[in-house]
Coordinates of C-alpha atoms and ligand atoms in Angstrom, one line a residue:
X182 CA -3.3 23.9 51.5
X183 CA -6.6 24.9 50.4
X184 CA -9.1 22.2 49.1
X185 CA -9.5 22.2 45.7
X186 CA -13.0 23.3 44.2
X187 CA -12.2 23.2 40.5
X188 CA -9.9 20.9 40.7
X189 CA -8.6 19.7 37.0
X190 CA -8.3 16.1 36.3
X191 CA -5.6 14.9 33.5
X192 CA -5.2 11.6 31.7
X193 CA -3.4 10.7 29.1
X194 CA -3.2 7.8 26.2
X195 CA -0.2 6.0 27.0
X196 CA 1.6 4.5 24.2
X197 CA 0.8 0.5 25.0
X198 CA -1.2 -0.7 22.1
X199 CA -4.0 -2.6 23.9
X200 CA -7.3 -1.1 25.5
X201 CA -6.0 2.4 24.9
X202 CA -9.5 3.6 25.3
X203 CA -10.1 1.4 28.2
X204 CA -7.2 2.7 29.9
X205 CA -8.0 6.4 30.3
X206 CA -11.3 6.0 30.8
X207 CA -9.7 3.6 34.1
X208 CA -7.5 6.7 35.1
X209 CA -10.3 9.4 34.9
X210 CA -12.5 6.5 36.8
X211 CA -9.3 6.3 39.7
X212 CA -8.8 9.8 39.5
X213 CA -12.7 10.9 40.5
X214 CA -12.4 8.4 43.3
X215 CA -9.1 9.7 44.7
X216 CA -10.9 13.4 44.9
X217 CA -14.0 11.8 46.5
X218 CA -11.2 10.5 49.6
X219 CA -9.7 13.8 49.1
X220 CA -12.3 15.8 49.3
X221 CA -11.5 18.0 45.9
X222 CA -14.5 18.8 43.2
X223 CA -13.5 18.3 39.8
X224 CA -13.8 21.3 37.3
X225 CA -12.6 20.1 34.1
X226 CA -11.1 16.6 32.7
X227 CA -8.2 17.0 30.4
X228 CA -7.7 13.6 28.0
X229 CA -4.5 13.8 26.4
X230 CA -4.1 12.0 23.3
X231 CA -0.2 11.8 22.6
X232 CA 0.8 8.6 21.5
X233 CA 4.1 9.4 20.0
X234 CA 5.8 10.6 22.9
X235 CA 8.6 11.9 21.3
X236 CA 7.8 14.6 18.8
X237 CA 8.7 17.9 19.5
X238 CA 7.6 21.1 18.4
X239 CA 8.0 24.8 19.3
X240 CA 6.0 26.0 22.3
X241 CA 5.4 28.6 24.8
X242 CA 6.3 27.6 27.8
X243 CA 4.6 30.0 31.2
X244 CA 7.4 32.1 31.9
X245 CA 6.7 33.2 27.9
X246 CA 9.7 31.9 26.1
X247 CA 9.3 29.9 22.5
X248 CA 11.2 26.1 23.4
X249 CA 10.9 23.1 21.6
X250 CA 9.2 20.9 23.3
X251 CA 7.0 17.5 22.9
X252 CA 4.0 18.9 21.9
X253 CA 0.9 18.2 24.2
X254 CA -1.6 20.5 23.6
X255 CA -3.7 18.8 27.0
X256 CA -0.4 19.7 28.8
X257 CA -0.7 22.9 27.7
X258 CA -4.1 23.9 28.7
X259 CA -3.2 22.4 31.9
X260 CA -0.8 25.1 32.6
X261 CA -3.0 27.6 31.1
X262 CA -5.9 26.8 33.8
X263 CA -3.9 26.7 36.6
X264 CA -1.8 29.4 35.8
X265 CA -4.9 31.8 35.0
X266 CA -6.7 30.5 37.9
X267 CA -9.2 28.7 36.5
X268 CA -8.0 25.5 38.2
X269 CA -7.2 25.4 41.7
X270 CA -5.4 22.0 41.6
X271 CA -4.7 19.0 40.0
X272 CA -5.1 15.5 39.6
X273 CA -3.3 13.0 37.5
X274 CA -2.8 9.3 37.0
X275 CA 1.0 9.1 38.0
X276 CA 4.1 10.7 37.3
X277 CA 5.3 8.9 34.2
X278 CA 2.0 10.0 32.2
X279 CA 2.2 13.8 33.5
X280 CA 5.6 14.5 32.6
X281 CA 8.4 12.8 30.6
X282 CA 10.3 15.8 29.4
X283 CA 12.1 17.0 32.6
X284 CA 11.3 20.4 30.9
X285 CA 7.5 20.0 31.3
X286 CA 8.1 19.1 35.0
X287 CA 10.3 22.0 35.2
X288 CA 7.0 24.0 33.8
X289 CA 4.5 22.5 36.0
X290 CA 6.4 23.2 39.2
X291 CA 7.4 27.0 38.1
X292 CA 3.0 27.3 38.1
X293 CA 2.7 25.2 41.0
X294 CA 5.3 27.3 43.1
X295 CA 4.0 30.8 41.7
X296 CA 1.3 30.2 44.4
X297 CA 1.1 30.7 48.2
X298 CA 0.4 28.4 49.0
X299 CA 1.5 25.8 46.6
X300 CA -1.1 24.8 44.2
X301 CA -2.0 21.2 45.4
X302 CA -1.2 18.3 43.0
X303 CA -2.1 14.5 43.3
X304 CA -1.8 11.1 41.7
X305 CA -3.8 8.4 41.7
X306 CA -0.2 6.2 41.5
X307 CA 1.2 9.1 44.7
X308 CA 4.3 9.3 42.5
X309 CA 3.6 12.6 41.4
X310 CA 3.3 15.2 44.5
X311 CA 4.7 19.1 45.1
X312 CA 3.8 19.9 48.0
X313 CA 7.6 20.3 49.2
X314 CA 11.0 20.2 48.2
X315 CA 11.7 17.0 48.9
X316 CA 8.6 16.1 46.7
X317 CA 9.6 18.4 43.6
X318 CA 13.2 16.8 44.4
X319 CA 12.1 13.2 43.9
X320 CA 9.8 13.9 40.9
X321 CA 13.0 15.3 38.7
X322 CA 14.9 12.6 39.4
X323 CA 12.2 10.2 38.2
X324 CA 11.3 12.5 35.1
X325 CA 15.2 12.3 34.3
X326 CA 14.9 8.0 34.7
X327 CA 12.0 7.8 32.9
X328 CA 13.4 10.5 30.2
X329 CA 16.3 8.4 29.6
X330 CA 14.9 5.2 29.7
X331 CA 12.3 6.6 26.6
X332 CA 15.3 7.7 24.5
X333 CA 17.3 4.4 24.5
X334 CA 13.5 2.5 23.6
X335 CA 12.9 5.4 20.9
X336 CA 16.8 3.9 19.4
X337 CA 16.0 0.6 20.3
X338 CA 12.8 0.8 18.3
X339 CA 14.5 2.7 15.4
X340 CA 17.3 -0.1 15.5
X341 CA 15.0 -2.5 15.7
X342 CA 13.0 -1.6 12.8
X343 CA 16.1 -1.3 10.9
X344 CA 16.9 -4.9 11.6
X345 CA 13.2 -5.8 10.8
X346 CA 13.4 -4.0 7.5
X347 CA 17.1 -6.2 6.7
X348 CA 15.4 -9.1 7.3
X349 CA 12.0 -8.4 5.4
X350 CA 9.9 -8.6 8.3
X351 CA 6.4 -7.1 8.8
X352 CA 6.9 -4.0 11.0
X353 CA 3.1 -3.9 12.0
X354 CA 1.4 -0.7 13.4
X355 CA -1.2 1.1 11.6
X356 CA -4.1 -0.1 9.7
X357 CA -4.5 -3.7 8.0
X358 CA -2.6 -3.6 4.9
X359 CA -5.4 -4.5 1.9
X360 CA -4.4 -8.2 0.7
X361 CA -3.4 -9.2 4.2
X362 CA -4.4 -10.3 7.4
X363 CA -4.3 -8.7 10.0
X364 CA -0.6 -10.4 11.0
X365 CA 0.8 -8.6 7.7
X366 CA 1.9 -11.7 6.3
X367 CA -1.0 -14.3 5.2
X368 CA -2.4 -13.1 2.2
X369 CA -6.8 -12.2 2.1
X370 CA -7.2 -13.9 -0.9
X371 CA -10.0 -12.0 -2.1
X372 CA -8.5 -8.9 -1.8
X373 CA -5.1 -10.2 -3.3
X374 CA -7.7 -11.1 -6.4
X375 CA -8.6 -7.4 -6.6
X376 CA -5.3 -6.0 -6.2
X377 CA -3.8 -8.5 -9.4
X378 CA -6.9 -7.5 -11.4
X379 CA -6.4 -3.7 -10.9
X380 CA -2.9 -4.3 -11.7
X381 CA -3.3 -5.9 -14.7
X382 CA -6.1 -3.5 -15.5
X383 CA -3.8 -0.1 -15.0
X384 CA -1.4 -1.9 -17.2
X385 CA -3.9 -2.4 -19.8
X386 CA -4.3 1.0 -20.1
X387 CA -7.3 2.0 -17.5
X388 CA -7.8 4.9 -15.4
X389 CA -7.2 4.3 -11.8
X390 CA -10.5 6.1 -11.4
X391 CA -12.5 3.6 -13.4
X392 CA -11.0 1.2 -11.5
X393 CA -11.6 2.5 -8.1
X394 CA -15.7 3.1 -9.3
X395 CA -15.9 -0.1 -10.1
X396 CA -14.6 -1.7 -7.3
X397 CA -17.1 0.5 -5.0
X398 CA -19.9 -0.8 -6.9
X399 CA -18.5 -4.8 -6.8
X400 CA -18.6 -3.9 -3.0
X401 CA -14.8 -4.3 -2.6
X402 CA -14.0 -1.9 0.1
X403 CA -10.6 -0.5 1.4
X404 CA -9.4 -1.2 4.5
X405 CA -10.3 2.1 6.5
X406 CA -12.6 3.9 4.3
X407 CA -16.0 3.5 2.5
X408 CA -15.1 3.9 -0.7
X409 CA -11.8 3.9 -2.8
X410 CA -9.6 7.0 -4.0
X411 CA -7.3 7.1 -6.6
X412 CA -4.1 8.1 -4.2
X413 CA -5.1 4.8 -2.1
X414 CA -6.1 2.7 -5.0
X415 CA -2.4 3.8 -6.7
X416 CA -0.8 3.9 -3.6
X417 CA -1.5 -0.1 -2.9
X418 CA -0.3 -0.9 -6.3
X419 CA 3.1 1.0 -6.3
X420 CA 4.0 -0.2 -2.9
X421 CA 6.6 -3.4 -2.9
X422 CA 4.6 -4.8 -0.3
X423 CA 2.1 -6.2 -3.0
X424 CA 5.6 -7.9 -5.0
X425 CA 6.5 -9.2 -1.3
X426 CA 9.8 -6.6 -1.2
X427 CA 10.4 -5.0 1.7
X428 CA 10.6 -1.0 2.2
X429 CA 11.9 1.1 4.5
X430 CA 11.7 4.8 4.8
X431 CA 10.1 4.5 1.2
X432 CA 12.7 2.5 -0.7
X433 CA 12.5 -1.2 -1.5
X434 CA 15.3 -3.3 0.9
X435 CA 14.9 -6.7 0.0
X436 CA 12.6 -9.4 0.0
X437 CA 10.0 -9.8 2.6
X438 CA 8.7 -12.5 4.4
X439 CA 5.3 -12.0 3.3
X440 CA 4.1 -14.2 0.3
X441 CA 3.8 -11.8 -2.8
X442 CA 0.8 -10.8 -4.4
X443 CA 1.9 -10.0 -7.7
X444 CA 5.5 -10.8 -9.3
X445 CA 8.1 -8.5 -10.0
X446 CA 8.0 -8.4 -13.2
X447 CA 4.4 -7.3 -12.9
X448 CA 4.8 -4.7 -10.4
X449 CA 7.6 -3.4 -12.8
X450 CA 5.1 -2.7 -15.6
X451 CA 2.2 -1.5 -13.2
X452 CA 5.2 0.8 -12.0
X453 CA 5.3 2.0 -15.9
X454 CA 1.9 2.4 -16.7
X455 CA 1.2 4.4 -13.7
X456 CA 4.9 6.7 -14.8
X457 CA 3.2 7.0 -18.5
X458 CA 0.2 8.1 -17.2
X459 CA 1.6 11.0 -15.6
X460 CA 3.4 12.5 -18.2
X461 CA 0.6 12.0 -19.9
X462 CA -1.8 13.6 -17.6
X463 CA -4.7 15.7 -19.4
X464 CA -4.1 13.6 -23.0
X465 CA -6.9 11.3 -23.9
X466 CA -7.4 8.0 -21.8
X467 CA -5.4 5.2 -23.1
X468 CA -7.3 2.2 -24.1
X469 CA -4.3 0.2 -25.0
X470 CA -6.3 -3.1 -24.6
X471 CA -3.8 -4.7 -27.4
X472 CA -1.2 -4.5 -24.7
X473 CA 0.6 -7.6 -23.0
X474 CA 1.6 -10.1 -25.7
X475 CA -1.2 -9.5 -28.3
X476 CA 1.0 -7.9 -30.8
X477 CA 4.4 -8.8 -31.7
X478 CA 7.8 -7.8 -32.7
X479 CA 8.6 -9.2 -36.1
X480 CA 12.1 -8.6 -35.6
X481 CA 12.9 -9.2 -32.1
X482 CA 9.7 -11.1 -31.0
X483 CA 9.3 -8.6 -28.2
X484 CA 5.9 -7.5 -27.5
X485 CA 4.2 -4.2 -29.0
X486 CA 2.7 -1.5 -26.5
X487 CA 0.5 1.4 -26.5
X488 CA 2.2 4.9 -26.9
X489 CA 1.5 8.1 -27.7
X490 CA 3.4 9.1 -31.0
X491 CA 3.9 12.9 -31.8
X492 CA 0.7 13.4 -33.5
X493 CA -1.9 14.9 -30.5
X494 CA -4.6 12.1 -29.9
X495 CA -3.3 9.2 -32.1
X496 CA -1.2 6.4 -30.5
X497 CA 0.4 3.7 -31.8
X498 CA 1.7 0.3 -30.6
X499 CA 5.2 0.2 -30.7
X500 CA 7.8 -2.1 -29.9
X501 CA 9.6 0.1 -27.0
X502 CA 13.0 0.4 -26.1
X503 CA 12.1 1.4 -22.1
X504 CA 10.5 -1.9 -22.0
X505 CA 13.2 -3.8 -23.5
X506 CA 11.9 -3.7 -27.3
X507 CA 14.2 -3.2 -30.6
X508 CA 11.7 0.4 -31.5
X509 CA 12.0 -1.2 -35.1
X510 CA 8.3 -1.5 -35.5
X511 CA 5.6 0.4 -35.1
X512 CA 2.0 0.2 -36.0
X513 CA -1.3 2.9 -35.9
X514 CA -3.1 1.8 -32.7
X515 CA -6.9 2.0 -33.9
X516 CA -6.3 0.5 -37.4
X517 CA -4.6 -2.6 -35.4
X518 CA -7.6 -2.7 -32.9
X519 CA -10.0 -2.3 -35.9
X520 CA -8.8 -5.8 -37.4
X521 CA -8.2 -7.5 -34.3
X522 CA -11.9 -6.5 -33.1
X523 CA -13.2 -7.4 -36.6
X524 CA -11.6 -10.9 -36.7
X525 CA -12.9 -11.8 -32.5
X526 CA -16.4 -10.1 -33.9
X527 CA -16.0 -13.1 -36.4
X528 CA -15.6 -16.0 -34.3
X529 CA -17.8 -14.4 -31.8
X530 CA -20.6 -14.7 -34.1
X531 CA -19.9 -17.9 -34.2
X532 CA -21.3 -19.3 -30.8
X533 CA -20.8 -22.8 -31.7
X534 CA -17.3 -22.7 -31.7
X535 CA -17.3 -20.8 -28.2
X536 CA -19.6 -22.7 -26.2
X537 CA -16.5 -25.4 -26.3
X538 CA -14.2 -23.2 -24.2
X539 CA -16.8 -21.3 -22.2
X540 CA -17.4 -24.0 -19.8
X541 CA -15.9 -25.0 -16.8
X542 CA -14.0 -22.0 -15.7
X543 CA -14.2 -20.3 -12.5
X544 CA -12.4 -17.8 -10.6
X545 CA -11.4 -20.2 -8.1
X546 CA -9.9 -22.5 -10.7
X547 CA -7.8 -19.1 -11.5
X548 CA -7.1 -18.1 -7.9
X549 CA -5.6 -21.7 -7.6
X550 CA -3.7 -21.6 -10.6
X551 CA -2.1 -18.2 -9.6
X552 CA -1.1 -19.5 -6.1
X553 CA 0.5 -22.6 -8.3
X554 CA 2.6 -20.2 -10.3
X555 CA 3.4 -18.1 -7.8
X556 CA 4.7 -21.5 -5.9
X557 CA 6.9 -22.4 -8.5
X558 CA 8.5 -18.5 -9.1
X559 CA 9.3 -19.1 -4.9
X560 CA 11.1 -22.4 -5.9
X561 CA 12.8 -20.6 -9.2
X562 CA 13.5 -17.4 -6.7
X563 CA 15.1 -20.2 -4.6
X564 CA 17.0 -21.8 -6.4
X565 CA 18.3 -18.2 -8.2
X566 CA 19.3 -17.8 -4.0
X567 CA 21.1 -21.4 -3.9
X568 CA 23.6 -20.5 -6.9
X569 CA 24.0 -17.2 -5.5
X570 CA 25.0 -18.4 -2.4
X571 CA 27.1 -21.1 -4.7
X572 CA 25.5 -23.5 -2.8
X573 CA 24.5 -25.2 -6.5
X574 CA 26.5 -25.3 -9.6
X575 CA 25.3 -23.4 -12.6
X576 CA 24.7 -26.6 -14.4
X577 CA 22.8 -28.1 -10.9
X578 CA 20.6 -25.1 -11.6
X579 CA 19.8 -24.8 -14.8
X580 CA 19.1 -28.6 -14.8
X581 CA 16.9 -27.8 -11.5
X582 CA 14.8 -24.9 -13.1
X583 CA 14.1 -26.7 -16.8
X584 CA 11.2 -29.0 -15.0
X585 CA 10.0 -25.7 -13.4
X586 CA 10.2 -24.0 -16.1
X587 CA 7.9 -26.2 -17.6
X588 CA 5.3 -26.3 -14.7
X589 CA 5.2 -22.7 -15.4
X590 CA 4.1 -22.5 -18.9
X591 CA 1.4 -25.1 -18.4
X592 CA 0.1 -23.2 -15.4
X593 CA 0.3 -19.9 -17.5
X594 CA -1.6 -21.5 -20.8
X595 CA -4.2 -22.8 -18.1
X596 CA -4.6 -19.8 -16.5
X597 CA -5.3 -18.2 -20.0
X598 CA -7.7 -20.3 -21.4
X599 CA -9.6 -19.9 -17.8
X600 CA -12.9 -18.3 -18.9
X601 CA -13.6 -15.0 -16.6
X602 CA -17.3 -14.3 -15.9
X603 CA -17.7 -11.0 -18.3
X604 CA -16.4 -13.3 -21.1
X605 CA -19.1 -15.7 -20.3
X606 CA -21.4 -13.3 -20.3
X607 CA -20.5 -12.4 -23.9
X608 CA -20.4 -15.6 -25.2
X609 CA -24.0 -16.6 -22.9
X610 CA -25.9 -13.3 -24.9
X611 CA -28.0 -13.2 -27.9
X612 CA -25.5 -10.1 -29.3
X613 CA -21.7 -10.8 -29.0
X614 CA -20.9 -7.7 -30.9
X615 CA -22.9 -5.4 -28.7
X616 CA -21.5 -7.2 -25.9
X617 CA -17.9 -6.9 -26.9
X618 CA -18.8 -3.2 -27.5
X619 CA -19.5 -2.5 -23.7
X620 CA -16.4 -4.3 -22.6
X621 CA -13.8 -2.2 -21.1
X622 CA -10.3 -2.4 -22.3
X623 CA -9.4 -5.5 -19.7
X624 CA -12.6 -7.2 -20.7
X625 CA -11.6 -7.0 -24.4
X626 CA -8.1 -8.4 -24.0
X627 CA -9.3 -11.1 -21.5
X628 CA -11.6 -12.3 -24.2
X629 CA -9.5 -12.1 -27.5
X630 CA -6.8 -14.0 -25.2
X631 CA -9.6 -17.0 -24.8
X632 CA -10.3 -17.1 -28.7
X633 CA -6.2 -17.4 -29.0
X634 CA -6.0 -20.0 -27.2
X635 CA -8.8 -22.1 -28.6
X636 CA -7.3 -21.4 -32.2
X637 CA -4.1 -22.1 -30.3
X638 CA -2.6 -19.0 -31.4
X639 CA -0.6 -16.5 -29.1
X640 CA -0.8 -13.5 -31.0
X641 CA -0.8 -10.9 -33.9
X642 CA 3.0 -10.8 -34.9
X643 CA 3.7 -7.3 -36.8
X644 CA 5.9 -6.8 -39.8
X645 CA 7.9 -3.7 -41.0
X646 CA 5.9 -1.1 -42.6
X647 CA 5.8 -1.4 -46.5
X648 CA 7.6 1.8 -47.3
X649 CA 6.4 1.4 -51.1
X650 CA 2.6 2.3 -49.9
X651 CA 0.9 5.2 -48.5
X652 CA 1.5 5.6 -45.1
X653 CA -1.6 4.7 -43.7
X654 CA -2.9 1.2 -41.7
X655 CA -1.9 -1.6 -43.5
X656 CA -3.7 -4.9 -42.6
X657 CA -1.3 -7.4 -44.6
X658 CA 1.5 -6.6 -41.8
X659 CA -0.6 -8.0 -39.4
X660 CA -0.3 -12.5 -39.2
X661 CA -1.8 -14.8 -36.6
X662 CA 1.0 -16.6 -35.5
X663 CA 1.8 -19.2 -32.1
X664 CA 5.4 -18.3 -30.5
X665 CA 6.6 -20.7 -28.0
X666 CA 8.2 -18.9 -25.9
X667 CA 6.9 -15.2 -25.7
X668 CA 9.4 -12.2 -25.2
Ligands
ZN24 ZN1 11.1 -5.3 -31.8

């Protein structure tokens, strides 16, 4: 055996989570001392970064055949030096990081054994040598050990991550999901803040991209990147993560263990908005601000919501059927927002009557109230799970939920009449109109839901269209009116 003067060193990632990096830079480290006891200088260090062992794609192997193999392109160009000379031996870590496909094995000894003599292999572990028979012997029955022993964890993890997925535990791997800590399952308040607000935003009507700028600018950042895209922005808020369901392979299994962000119900209409938008793709931006509540069903109490008629560029509120609506009543979207805007500029102007109801809010008051409400959906969820399970009676439960039920609307009419900052700042300036003018379409529904609540009021409700007049926007359908219990 000839000392090796170019000898080439290879190391590879190993698929243990912790100190990855520390751990090949300890193999090449190992690996440069063994050659300096061995004598061999070192040509070329190879780092292989294959962390999913178990992917395979088609490659050529030496002997020039196409074979699907697990693809490691270090592997590879370890053949390729030795083979063309360019090495004159090899080092390695141990056996179980050189080869676990007996097929690469099967490669590396075909180059090792095209030599005379045998090109000279080490490890730093000694489990990998070729310098005989008895060597190449042992090394294929620990490749064909080790191969085995990586299929049953590669079922054992897909099993397992089955089970996880039935049981709506956090899988973990990857990046930190935005709105979580790092354990997947206590909830970054914060960023659980954001991720409501662009919901409720998106339903309301605004462009994901607006959105996204705006958080960039508020210094809200995404979890691995500096700024925020539209795909990640959108992909956050269609997950079921956010509504605390569980997915797996992209569909939604059940309920997670993780504490929901936003309910279902909202994740249903954030799931709609972002389906309307689209279809609608290249039409206008929707400003929809009316949405949510503001305008009402005459006939079915249902709330209106913005649409796009037939006519190119005009949409209408309209009490739709995909959202559970009767599709009786329908009514020109800016002639409604005309009068609504005209009758907030009113009390706007007014700042006497505001400065009673712009004090003593505060986000945290609101994050507080949200976590309250979203305490009492968990018991209502629960309780919904107790009857199921026919561990209550239906009377039990409905007797169970009305105290909760009540909780609920007293958290949600705080929650409303909860001042947000851009409001303040609107009712704080010299020019409420000019103020209410540079409010987006969130910031104009946030505020005309304060000045309903102080003229306890819940909303516009809409009557049918006076088919004895000129079909144009008629203001007498529209009537202040306070409905108890909204939908
Ligand atoms: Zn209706």
């Amino acid at each position: 055996m000839k000392t090796p003067q170019r000898a080439v060193v290879y190391v590879r990632i190993s698929d243990d989570r912790e100190g990855v990096g520390a751990g090949v830079a300890r193999q090449e480290a190992d690996a440069r001392q063994l050659a300096a006891r061995l004598g061999w200088e070192i040509g070329e260090v190879i780092v292989e970064n294959d962390t999913s062992a178990f992917k395979r794609r088609k490659v050529r192997t030496p002997t020039g055949r196409a074979e699907l193999r697990v693809y490691r392109p270090g592997f590879r160009r370890l053949l390729d030096l030795l083979e063309n000379g360019t090495a004159d031996g090899m080092l390695a870590y141990d056996l179980d990081r050189t080869a676990r496909d007996p097929r690469d094995l099967e490669d590396l000894i075909d180059v090792v054994e095209s030599r005379e003599p045998r090109l000279p292999v080490e490890s730093v572990s000694g489990s990998l040598r070729l310098a005989n028979d008895a060597d190449v012997t042992m090394a294929r029955v620990m490749v064909a050990v080790a191969n085995k022993s990586s299929r049953d964890t590669k079922r054992r993890v897909a099993r397992k991550m089955e089970e996880m997925a039935r049981e709506g535990r956090y899988a973990g791997g990857g990046a930190r999901r935005f709105g979580y800590e790092r354990d997947g399952i206590t909830i970054n308040e914060p960023e659980a803040e954001a991720i409501r607000e662009a919901a409720q935003r998106i339903v309301l009507g605004e462009s994901a991209n607006a959105i996204c700028k705006d958080l960039d600018a508020r210094g809200i950042r995404p979890v691995s990147a500096a700024k925020w895209s539209t795909n990640s922005l959108i992909g956050i808020l269609r997950s079921g993560r956010i509504a605390g369901l569980r997915e797996h392979r992209g569909e939604v299994v059940g309920p997670a263990q993780w504490p929901a962000i936003i309910d279902e119900e909202t994740r249903g209409e954030v799931l709609a908005a972002l389906d309307v938008r689209s279809r609608h793709r290249g039409k206008p931006s929707l400003r929809y601000w009316l949405n949510d509540g503001l305008l009402i069903c005459s006939q079915c109490k249902g709330f209106l919501y913005g649409d796009y008629g037939n006519v190119k560029g005009k949409y209408r509120y309209w009490c739709r059927p995909d959202r559970g609506g009767c599709g009786k009543i329908a009514i020109k979207g800016s002639g409604a927002e005309g009068l609504i805007e005209a009758q907030v500029l009113e009390i706007l102007a007014d700042a006497g009557t505001l400065s009673a109801f712009a004090s003593g809010a505060s986000a945290a008051s609101a994050a507080e109230t949200r976590r309250a409400i979203a305490e009492e959906q968990e018991q209502l969820r629960a309780l919904a799970t107790a009857h199921g399970n026919k561990q209550i009676s239906m009377a039990e439960w409905l007797a169970a939920r009305a105290p909760i039920d009540e909780r609920l609307k007293m958290h949600e009419a705080a929650l409303r009449a909860i001042v947000p900052s851009s409001i303040r700042q609107v009712v704080e300036s010299g020019d409420p109109a000019k103020e209410w003018n540079a409010l987006d379409a969130h910031g104009k529904r946030q505020l005309t839901r304060v000045i309903l609540e102080a003229v306890d009021r819940s909303g516009w409700e809409v009557a049918p269209a006076d088919m004895t007049k000129a079909r144009k926007f008629d203001p007498d359908r529209m009537r202040l009116v306070r409905i108890d219990t909204p939908g």
